[in-house]
Tab-separated table of C-alpha atoms and ligand atoms in Angstrom:
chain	number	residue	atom	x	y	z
A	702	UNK	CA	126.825	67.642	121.526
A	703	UNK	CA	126.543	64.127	122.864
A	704	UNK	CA	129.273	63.619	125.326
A	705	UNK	CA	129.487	61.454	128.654
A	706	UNK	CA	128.055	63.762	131.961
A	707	UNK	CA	131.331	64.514	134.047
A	708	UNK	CA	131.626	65.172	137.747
A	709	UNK	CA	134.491	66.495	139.104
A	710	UNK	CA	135.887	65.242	142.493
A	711	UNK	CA	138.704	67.186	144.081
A	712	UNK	CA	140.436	67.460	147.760
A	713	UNK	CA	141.271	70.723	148.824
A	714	UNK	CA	142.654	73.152	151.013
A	715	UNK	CA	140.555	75.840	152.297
A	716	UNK	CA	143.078	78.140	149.619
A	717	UNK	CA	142.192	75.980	147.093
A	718	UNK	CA	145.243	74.608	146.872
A	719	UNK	CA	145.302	70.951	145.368
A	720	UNK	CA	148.897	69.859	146.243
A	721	UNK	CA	150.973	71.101	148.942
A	722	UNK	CA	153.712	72.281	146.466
A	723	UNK	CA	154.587	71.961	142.527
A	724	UNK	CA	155.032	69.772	140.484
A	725	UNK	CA	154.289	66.614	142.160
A	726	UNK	CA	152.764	63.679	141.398
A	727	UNK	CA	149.812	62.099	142.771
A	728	UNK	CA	151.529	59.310	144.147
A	729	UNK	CA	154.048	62.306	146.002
A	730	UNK	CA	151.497	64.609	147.058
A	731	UNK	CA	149.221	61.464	148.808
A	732	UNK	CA	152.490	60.390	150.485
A	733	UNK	CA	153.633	63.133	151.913
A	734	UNK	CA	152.595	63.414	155.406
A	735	UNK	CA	151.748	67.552	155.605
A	736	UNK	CA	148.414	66.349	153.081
A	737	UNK	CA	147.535	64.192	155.937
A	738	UNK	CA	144.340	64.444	158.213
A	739	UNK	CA	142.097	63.091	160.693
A	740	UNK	CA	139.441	61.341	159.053
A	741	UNK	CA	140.329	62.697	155.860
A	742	UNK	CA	140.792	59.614	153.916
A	743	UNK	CA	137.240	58.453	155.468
A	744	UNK	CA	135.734	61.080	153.856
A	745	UNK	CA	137.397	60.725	150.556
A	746	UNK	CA	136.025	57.234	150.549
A	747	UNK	CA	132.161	58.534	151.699
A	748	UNK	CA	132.647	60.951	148.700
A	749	UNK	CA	133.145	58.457	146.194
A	750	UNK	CA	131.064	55.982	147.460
A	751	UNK	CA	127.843	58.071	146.732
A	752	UNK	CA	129.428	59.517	143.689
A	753	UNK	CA	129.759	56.121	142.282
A	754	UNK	CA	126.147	55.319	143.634
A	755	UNK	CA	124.691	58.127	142.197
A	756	UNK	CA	126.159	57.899	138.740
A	757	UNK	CA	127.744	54.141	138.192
A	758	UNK	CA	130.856	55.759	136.446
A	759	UNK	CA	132.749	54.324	133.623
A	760	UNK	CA	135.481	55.873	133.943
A	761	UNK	CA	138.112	58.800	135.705
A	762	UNK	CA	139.814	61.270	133.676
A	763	UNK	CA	142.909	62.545	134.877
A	764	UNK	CA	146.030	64.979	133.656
A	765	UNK	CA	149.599	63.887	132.507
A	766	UNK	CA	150.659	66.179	135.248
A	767	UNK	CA	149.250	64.161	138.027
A	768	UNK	CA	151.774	61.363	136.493
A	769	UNK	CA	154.444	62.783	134.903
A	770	UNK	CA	156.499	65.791	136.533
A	771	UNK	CA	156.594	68.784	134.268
A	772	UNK	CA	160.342	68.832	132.844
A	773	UNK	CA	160.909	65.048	133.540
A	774	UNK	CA	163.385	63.320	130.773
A	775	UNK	CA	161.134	61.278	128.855
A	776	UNK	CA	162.012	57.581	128.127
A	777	UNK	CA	163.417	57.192	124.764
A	778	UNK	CA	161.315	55.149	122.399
A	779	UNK	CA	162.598	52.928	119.716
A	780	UNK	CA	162.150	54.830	116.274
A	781	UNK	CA	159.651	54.432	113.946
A	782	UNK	CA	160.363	53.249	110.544
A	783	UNK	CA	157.265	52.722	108.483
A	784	UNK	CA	154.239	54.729	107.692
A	785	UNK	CA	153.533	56.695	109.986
A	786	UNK	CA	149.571	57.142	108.500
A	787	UNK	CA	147.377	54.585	110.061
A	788	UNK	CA	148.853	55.594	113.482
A	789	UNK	CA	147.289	58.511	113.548
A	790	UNK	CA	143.947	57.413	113.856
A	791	UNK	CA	142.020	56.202	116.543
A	792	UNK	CA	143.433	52.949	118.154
A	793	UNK	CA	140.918	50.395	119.912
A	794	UNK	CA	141.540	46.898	119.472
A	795	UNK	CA	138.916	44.161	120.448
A	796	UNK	CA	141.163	42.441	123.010
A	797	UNK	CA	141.816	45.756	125.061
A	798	UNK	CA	137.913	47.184	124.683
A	799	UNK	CA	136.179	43.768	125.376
A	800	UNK	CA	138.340	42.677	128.009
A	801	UNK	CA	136.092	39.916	130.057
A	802	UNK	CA	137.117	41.215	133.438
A	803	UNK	CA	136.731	45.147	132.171
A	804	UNK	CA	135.018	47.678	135.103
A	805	UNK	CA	136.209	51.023	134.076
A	806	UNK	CA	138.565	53.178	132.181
A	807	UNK	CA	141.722	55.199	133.710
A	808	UNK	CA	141.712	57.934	130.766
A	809	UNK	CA	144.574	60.200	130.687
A	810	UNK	CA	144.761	63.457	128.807
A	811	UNK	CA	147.922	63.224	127.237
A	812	UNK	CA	148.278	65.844	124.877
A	813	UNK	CA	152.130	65.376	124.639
A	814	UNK	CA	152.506	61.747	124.909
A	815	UNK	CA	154.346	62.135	127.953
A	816	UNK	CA	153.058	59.188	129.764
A	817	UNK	CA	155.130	56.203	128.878
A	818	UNK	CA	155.210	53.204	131.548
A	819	UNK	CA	153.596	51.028	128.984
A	820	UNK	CA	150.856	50.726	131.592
A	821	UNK	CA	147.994	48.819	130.439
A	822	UNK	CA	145.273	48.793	133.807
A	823	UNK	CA	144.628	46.649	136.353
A	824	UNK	CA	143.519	42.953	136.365
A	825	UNK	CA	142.132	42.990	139.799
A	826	UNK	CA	140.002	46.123	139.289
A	827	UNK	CA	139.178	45.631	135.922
A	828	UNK	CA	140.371	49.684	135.628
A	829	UNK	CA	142.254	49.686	131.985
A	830	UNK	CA	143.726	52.339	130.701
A	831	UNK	CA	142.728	54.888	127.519
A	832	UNK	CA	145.233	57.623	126.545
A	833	UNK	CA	144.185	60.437	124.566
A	834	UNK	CA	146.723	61.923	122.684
A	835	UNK	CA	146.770	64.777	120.064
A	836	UNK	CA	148.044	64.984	116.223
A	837	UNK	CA	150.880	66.762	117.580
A	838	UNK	CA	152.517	63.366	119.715
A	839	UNK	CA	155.452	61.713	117.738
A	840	UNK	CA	154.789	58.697	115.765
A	841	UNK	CA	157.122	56.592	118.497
A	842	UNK	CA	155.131	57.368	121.056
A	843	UNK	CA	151.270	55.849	118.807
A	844	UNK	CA	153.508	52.758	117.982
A	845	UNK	CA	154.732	52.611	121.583
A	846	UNK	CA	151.250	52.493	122.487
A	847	UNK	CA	149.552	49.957	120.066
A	848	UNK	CA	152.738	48.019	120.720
A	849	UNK	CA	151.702	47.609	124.660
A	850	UNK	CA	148.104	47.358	123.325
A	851	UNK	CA	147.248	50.521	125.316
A	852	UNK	CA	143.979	51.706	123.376
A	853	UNK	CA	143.873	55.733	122.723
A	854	UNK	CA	141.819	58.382	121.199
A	855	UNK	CA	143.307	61.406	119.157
A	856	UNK	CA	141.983	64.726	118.716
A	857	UNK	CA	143.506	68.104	118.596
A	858	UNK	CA	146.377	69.524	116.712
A	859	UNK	CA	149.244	70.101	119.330
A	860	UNK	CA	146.546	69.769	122.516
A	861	UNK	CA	143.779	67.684	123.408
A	862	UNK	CA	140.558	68.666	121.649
A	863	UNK	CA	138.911	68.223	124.724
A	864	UNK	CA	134.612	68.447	123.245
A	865	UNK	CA	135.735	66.004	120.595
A	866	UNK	CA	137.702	63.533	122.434
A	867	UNK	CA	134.757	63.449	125.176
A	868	UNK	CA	132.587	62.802	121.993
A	869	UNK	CA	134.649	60.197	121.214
A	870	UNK	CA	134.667	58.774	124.871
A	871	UNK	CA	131.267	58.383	124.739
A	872	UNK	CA	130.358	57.488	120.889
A	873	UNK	CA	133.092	55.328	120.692
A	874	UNK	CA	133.215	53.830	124.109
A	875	UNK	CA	129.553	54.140	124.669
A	876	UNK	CA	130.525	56.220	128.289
A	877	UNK	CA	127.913	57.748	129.552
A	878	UNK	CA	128.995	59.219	132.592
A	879	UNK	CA	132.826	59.756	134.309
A	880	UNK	CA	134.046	61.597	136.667
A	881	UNK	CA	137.028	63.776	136.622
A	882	UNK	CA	139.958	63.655	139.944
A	883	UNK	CA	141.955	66.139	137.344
A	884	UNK	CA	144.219	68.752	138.647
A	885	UNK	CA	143.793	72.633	137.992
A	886	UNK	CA	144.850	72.833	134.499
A	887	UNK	CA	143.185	70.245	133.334
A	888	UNK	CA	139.661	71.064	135.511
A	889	UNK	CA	139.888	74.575	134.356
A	890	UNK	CA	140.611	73.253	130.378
A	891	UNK	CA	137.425	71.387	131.359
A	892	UNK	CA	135.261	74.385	133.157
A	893	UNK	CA	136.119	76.686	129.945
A	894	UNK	CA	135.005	73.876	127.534
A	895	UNK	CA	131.573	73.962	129.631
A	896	UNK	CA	132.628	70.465	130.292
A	897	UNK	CA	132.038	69.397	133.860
A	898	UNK	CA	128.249	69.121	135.208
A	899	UNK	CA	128.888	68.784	138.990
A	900	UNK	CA	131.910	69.904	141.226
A	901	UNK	CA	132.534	68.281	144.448
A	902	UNK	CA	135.054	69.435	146.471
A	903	UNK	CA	136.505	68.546	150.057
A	904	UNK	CA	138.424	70.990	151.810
A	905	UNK	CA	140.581	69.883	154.028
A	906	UNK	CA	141.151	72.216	157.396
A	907	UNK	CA	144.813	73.133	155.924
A	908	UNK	CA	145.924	76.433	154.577
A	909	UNK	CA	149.196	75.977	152.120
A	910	UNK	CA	149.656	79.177	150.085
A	911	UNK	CA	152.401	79.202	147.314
A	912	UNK	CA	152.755	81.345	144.316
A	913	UNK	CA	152.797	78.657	141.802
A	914	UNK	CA	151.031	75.750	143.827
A	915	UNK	CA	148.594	74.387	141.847
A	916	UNK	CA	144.561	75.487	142.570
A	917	UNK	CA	141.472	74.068	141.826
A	918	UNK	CA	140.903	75.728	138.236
A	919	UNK	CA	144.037	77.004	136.923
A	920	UNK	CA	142.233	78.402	133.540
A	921	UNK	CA	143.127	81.134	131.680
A	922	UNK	CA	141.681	84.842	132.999
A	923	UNK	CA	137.967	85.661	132.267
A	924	UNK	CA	137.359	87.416	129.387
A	925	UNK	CA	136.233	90.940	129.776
A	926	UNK	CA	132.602	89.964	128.706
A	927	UNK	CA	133.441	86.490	129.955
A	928	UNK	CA	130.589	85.370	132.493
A	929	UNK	CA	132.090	83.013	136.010
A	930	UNK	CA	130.834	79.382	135.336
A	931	UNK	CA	127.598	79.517	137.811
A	932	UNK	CA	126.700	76.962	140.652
A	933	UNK	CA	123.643	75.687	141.961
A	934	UNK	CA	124.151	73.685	145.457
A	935	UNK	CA	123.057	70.474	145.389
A	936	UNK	CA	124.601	69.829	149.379
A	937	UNK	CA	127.001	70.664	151.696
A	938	UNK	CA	128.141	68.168	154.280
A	939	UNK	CA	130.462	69.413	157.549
A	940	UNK	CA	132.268	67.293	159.517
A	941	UNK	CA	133.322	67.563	162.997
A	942	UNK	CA	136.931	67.337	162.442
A	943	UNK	CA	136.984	70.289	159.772
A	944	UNK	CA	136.335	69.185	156.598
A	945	UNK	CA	133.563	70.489	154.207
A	946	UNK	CA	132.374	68.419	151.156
A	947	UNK	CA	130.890	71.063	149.003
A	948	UNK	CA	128.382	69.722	145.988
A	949	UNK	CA	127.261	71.958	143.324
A	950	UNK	CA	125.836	71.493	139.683
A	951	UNK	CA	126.905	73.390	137.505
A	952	UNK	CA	124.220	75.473	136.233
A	953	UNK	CA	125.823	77.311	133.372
A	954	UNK	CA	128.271	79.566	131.489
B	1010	NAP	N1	143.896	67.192	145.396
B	1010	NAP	C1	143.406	66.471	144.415
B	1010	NAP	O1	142.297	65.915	144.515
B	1010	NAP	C2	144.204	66.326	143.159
B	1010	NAP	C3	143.656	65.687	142.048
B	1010	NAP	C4	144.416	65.575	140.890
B	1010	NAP	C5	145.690	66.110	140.829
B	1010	NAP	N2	146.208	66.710	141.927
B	1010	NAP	C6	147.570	67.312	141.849
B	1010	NAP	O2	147.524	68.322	140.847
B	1010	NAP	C7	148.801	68.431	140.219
B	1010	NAP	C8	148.603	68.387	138.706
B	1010	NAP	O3	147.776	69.414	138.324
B	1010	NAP	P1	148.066	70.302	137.032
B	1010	NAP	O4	147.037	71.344	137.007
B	1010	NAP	O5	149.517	70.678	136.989
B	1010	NAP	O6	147.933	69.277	135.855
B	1010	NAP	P2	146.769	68.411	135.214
B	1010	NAP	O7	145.464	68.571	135.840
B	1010	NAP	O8	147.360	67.066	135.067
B	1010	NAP	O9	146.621	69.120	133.792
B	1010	NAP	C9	147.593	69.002	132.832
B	1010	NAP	C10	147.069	68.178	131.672
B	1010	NAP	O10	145.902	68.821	131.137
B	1010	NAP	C11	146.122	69.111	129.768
B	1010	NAP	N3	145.538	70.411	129.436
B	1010	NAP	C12	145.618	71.547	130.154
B	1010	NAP	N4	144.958	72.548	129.521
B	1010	NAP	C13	144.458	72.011	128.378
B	1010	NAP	C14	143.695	72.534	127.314
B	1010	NAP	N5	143.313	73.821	127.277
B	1010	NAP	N6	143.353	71.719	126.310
B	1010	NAP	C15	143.744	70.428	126.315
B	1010	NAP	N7	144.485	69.862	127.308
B	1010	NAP	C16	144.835	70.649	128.328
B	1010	NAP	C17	147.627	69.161	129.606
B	1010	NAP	O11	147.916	68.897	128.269
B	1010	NAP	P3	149.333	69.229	127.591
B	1010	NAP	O12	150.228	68.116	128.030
B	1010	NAP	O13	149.022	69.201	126.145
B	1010	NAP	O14	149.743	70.572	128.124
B	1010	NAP	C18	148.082	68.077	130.565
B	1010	NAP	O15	147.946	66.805	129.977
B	1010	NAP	C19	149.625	67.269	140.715
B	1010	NAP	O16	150.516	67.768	141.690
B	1010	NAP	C20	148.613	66.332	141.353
B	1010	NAP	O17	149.184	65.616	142.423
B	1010	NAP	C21	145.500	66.845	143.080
């Protein structure tokens, strides 16, 4: 399968806890003082730095759920009245994929068609958006989309079918490599798909706990003759004030 090579990149606590309670958002979770610590962000920064040196990245994938709370009321979209066909197929105008000022892509697996700001990127970084969406999103939501000129990729019937739609990403928007800053669900949709090449993960010296807090790879159990995803370290970096960045390929299946 030809898809795009796909590092993940995820802070931590030493639980493996990725956000100090439930349903948050990113935006929450990074401003909520408890997630806080010394140096931390520094090392965040040192992370990607020599992620994005090693690999030039064109793009981050991330879940609806680090954007949209689970349960939120959705914004009500103006109905659709014509045919609903040519909707459902693959929508990538010229203007949004040849963009002169176009760095990266912000790709959000969107299964639902949850996310609806009408965000289209960022000017100053050059970081425009790509939704993928599955057959299963109403036909509102595609027109919604096209209407704001937000380019996406479908695949799946009620989810994301996450080996095509990385196919896609990378035959249709010639991405070769990306890295991942998803949360557990979608990093452990990923792991199962024997989608993600490299795991990096910094713990922070914290210790949340919680029943329902979400953890690095929130997958579904291992089979019985299911095999754990195996590791090969590549580094591990300490740091005096407690953190650990842990880098390991991911050797196989
Ligand atoms: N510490 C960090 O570095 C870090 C990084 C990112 C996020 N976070 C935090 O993590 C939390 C969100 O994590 P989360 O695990 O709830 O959500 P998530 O990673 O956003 O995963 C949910 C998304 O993945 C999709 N998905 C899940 N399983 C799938 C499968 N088998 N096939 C296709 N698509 C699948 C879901 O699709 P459907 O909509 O179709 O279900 C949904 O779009 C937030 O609180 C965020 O702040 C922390």
């Amino acid at each position: 399968m030809k898809r795009p090579n796909i590092v993940l990149m995820v802070a931590s606590s030493v639980d493996g806890r990725i956000a100090i309670r439930p349903n948050i958002t990113m935006w929450e979770e990074m401003n909520d003082h408890r997630t806080q610590t010394a140096g931390g962000s520094e090392i965040w920064k040192e992370v990607e730095d020599s992620i994005t040196h090693a690999y030039k990245p064109q793009g981050d994938i991330l879940g609806s759920n680090s954007l949209v709370k689970e349960g939120e009321p959705l914004r009500i979209l103006p109905s659709f009245e014509g045919d609903s066909k040519y909707l459902y197929d693959d929508f990538l105008p010229d203007e949004a994929i040849n963009r002169k000022n176009h760095k990266s892509w912000l790709i959000v697996v969107d299964g639902k068609g949850r996310l609806r700001s009408g965000y289209q990127g960022d000017e100053s970084t050059g970081r425009y958006m790509v939704h993928l969406v599955s057959h299963g999103v109403q036909p509102e939501y595609l027109y919604f989309l096209q209407q704001n000129n937000i380019p996406y990729l479908i695949s799946g019937e009620e989810r994301i079918d996450l080996k095509l739609a990385m196919e896609k990403l990378k035959n249709k928007l010639g991405i070769d490599n990306l890295v991942t800053t998803a949360g557990g669900k979608l990093s452990g949709a990923l792991l199962r798909e024997g989608l993600i090449d490299e795991v990096n993960i910094v713990f922070k010296p914290l210790l949340y706990g919680g029943f329902k807090t979400p953890c690095l790879f929130d997958s579904p159990e291992l089979k019985d003759n299911e095999e754990p995803s195996k590791l090969q370290l590549i580094k591990s970096t300490t740091y005096k004030n407690g953190h650990v960045w842990l880098r390991y390929k991911v050797a196989s299946k």
